[in-house]
Rosetta silent file (secondary structure, phi, psi, omega in degrees, C-alpha in Angstrom):
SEQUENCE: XXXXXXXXXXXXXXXXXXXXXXXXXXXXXXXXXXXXXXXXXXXXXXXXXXXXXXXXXXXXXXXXXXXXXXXXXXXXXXXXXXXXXXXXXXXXXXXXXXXXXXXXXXXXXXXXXXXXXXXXXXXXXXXXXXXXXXXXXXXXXXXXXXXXXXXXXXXXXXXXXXXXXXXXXXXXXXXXXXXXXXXXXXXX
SCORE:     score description
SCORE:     0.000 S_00000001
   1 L     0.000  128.380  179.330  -10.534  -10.963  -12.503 S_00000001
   2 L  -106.353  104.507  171.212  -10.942  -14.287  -14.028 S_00000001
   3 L   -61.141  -52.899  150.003  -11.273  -16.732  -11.183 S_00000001
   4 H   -10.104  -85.252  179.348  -11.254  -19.639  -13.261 S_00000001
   5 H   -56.502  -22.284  175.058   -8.237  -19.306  -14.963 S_00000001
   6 H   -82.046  -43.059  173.867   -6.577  -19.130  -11.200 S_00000001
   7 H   -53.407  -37.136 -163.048   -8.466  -21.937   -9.840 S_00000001
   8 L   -96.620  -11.523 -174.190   -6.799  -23.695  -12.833 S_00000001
   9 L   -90.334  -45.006 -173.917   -3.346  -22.393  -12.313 S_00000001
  10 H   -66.524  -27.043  179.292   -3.118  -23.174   -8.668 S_00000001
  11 H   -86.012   -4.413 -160.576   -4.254  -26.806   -9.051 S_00000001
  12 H   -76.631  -46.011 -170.489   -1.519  -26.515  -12.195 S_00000001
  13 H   -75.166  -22.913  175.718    0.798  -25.715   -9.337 S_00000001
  14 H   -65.253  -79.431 -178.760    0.037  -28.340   -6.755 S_00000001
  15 H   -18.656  -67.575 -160.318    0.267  -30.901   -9.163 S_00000001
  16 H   -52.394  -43.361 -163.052    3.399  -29.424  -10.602 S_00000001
  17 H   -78.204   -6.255 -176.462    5.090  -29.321   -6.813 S_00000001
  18 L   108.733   46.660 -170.562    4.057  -33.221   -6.304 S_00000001
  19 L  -139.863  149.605 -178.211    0.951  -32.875   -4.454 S_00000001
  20 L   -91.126  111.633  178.628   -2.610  -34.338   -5.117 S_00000001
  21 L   -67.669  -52.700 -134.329   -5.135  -31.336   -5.868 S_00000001
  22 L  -111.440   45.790  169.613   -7.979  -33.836   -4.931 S_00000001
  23 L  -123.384  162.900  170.406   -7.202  -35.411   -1.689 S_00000001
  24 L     2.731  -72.652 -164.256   -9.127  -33.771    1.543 S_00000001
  25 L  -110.865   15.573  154.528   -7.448  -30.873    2.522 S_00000001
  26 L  -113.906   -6.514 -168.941   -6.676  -29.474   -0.963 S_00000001
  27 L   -56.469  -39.694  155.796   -9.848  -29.746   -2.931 S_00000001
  28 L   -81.970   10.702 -163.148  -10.785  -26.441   -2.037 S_00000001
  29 L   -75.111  -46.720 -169.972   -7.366  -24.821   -2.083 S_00000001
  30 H   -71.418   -4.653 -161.679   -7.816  -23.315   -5.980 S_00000001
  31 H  -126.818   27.817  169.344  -10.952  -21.454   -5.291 S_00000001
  32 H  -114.209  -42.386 -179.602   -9.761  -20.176   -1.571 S_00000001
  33 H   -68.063  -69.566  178.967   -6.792  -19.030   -3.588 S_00000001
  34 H   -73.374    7.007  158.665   -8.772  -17.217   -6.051 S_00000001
  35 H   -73.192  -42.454  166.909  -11.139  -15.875   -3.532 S_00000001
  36 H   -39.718  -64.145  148.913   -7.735  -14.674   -2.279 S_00000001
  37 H   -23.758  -54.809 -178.352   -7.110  -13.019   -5.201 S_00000001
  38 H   -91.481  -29.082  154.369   -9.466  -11.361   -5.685 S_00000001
  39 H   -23.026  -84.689 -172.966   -9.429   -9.931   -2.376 S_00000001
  40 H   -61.540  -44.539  156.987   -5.726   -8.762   -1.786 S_00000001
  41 L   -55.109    1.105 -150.655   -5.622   -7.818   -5.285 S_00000001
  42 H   -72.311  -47.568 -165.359   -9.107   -5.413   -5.694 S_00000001
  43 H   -41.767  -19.819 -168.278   -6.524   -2.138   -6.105 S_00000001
  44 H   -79.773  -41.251 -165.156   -5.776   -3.133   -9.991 S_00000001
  45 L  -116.061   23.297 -173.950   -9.596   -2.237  -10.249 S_00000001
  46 L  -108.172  140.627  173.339  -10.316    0.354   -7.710 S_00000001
  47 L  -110.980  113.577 -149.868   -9.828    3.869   -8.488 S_00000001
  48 H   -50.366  -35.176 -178.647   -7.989    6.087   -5.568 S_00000001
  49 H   -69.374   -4.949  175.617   -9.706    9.048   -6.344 S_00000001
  50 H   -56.764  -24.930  160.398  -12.935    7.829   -5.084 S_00000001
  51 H  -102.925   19.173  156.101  -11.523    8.578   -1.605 S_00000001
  52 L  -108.045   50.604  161.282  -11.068   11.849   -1.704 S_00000001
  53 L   -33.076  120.837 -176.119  -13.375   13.561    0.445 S_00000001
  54 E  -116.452  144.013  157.441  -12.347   16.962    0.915 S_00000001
  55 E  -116.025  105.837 -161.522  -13.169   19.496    3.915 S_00000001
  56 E   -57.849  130.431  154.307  -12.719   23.387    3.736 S_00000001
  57 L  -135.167   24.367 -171.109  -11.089   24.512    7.001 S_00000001
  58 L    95.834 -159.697  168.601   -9.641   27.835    6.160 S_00000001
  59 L   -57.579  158.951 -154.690   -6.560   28.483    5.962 S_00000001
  60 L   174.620   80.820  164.182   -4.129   26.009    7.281 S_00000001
  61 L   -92.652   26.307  171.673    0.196   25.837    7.028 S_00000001
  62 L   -86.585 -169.614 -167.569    0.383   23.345    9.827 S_00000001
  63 L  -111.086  103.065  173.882    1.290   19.530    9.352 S_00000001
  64 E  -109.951  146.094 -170.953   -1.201   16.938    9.277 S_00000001
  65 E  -125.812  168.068  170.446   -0.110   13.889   10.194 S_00000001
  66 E  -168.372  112.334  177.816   -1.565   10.199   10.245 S_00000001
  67 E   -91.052  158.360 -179.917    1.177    7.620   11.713 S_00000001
  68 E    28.499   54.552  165.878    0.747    3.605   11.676 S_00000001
  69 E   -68.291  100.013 -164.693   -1.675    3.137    8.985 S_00000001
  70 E   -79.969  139.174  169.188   -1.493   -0.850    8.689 S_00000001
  71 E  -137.039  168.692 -166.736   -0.552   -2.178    5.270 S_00000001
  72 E  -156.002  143.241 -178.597    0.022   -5.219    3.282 S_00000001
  73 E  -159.415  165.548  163.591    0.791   -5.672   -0.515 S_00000001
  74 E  -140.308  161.254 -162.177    2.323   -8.147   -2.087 S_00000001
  75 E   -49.453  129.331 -168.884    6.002   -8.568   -3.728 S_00000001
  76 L   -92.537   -5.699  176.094    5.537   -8.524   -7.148 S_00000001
  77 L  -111.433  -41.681  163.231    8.703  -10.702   -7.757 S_00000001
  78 L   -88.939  -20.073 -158.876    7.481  -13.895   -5.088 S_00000001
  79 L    84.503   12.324 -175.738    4.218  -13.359   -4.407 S_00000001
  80 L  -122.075  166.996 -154.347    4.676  -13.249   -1.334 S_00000001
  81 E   -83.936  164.148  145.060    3.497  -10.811    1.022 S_00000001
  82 E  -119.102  153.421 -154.908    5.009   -7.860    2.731 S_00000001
  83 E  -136.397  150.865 -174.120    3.382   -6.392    5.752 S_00000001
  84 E   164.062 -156.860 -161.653    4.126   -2.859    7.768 S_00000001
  85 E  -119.078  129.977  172.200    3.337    0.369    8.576 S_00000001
  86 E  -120.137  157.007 -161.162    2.710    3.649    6.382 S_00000001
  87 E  -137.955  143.303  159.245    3.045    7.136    7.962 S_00000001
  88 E  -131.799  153.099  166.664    2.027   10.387    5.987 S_00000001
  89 E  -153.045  143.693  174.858    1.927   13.890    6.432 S_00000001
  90 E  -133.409  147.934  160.466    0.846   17.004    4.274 S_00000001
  91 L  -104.919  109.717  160.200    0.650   20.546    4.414 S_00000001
  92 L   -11.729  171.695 -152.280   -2.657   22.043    2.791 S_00000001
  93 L  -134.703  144.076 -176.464   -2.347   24.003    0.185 S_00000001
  94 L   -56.186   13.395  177.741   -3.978   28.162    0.940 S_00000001
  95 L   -81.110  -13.874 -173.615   -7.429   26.851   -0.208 S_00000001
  96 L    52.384   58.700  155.597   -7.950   25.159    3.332 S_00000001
  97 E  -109.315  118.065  130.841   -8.962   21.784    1.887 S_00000001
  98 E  -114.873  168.411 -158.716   -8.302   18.932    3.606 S_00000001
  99 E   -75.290  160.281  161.571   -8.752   15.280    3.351 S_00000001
 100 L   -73.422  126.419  135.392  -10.940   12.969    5.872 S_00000001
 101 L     7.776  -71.677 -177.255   -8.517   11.043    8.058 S_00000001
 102 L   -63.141  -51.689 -167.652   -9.594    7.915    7.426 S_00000001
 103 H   -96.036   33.483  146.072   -9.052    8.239    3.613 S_00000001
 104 H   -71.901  135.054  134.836   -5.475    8.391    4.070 S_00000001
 105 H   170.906  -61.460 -174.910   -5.593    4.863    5.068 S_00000001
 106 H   -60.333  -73.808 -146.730   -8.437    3.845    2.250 S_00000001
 107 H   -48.362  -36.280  174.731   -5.777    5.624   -0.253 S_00000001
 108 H   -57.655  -52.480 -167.733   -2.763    3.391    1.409 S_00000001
 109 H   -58.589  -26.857 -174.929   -5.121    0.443    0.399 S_00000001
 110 H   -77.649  -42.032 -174.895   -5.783    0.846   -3.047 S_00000001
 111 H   -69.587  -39.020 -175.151   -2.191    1.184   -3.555 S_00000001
 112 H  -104.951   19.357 -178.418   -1.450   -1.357   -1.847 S_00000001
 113 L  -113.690   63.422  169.327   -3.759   -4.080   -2.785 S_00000001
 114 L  -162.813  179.677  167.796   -1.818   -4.837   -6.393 S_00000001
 115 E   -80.428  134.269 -175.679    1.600   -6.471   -7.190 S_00000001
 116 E  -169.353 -163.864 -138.281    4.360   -4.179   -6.270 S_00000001
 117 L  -150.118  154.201  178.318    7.568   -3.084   -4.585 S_00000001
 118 H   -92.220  -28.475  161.841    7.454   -1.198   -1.988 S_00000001
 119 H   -43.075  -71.628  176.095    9.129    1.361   -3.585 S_00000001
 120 H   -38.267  -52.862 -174.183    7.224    1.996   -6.019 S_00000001
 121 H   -59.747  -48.651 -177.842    4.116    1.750   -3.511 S_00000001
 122 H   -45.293  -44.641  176.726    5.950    4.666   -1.603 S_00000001
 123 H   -73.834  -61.436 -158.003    5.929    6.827   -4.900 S_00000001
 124 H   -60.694  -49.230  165.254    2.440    6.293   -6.295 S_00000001
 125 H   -67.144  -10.509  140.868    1.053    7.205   -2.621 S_00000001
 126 H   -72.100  -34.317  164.577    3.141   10.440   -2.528 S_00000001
 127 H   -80.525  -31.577 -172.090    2.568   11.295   -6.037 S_00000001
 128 H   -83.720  -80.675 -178.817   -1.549   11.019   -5.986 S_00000001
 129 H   -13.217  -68.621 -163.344   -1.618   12.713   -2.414 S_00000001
 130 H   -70.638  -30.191 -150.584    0.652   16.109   -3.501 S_00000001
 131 H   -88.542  -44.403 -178.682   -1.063   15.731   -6.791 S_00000001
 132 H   -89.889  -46.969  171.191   -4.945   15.768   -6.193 S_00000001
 133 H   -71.144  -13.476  179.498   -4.576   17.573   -2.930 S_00000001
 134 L    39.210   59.200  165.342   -2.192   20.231   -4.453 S_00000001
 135 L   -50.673  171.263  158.339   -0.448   19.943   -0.932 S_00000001
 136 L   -94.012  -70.595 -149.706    2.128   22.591   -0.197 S_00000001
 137 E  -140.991  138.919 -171.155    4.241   19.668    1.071 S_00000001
 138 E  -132.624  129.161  173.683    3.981   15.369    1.100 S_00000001
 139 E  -133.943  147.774  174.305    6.020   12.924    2.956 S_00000001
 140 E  -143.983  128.512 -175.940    5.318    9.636    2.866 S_00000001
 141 E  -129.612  137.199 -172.412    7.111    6.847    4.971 S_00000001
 142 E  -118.706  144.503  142.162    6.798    2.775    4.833 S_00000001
 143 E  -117.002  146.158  167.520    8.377    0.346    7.057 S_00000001
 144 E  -164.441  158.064 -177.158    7.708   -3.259    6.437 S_00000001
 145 E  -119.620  149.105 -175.201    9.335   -6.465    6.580 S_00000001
 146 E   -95.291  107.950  172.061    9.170   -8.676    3.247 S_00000001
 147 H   -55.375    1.712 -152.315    8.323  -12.547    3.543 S_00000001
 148 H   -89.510  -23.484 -173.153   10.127  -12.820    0.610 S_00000001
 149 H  -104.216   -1.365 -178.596   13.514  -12.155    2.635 S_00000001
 150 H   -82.672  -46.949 -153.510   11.780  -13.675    6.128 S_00000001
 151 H   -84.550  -51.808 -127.751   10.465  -17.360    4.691 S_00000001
 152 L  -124.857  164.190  167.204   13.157  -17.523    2.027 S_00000001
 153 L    50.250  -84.840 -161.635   16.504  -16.555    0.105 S_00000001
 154 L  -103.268   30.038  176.135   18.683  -14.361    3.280 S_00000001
 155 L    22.432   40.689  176.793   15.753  -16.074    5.596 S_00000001
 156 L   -64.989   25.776  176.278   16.288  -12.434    7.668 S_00000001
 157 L   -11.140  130.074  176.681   13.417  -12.503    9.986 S_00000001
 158 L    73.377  -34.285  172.010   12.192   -9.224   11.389 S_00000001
 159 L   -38.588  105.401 -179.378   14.438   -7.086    9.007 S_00000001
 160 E  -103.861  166.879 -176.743   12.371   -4.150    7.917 S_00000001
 161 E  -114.058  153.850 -161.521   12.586   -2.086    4.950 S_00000001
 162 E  -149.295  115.676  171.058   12.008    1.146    5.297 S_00000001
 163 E  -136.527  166.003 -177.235   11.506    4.258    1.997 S_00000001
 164 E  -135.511  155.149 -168.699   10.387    7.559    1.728 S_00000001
 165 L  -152.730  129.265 -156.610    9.086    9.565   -0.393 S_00000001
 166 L  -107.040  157.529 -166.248    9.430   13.793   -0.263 S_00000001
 167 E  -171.327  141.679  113.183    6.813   16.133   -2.749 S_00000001
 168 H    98.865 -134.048  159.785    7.216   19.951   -2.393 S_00000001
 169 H   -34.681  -52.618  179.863    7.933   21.966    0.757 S_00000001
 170 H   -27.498  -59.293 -153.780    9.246   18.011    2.335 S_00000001
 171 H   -96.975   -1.239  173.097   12.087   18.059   -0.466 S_00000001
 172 H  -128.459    5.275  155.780   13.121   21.283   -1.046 S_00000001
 173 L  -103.558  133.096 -172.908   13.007   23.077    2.270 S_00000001
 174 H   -48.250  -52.671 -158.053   15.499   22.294    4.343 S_00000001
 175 H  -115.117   -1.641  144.151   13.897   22.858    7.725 S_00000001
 176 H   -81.462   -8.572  151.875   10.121   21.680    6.891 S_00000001
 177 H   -97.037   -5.019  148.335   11.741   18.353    6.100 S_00000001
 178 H   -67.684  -49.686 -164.404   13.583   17.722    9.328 S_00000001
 179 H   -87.340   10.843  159.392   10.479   18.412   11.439 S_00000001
 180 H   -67.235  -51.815 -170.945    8.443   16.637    8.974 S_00000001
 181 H   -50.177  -51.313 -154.736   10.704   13.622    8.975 S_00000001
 182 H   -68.073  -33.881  155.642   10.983   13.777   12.635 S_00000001
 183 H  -102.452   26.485  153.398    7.802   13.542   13.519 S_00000001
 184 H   -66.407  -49.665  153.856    7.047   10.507   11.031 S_00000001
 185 L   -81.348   29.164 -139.218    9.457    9.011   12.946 S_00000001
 186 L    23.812   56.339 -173.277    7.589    9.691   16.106 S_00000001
 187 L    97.169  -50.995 -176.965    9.967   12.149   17.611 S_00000001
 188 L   -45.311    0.000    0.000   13.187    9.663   17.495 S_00000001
């Protein structure tokens, strides 16, 4: 990440909005922004598979699930962030490998620490998941609400977005994707 070059855009940007990069309370604004940066952004250089600890536990067709995973990305058209929830579930595959717990969560993170869409973030976390676990079956569900439509444009406060994303058994059996969905939606 070239910090620099951000530090120099962001004071490009004060300036540009009317503002003095050198008075008090901005002087430090281009290099809190690219510390920012490089932060929220780390996913462009982290690689997902790095978090896939696997544990043999035999055989296994049940449903693992792991609800309210908190995430944050950011909109890839404002820059500004969206914030929510991601909920997954898989069915093992007959080798009776499964993942640690936790690095469903680290996996949400990677994904979601780049510029994106939520969509998109919905596929890419559904696609890696069925694809390196060679699930039987992957659901993956986001809700979040987007500053971009809270600060700005339909100013909608609290209006979440909400996509899914189906892999295997989810999408093409009928009656492992209702009780999959349903309990992603906790039951409701």
């Amino acid at each position: 990440m070239d910090r620099e070059k951000i530090e120099r855009a962001v004071r490009d940007i004060l300036e540009a909005i009317g503002e003095d990069p050198d008075r008090e309370g901005l002087k430090e604004t281009p290099k809190r922004v690219a510390n920012m940066y490089e932060e929220i952004f780390s996913g462009l250089e982290e690689d997902p598979t790095k978090h896939l600890k696997m544990f043999h536990e035999g055989q296994s067709d049940e449903i693992v699930i792991v609800r309210d995973i908190p995430m944050y990305s950011t909109c890839e058209h404002h820059f500004l962030s969206f914030v929510g929830k991601a909920h997954i579930a898989y069915i093992p595959n007959d080798n009776g490998l499964v993942i640690g717990l936790s690095k469903l969560a680290r996996i949400v993170n990677v994904y979601a620490k780049r510029p994106q869409v939520q969509e998109r973030l919905t596929t890419q976390i559904a696609d890696f998941l069925y694809e390196e676990l060679e699930a039987k079956a992957v659901a993956i569900v986001i809700q979040a609400e987007h500053l971009c439509m809270t600060m700005r444009g339909a100013k909608a406060a609290g209006a979440m977005t909400q996509t899914s994303a189906l892999r295997g058994l989810a999408r093409s059996d009928a009656r492992t994707r209702a009780e999959v969905m349903s309990l992603l939606s906790g039951g409701k």
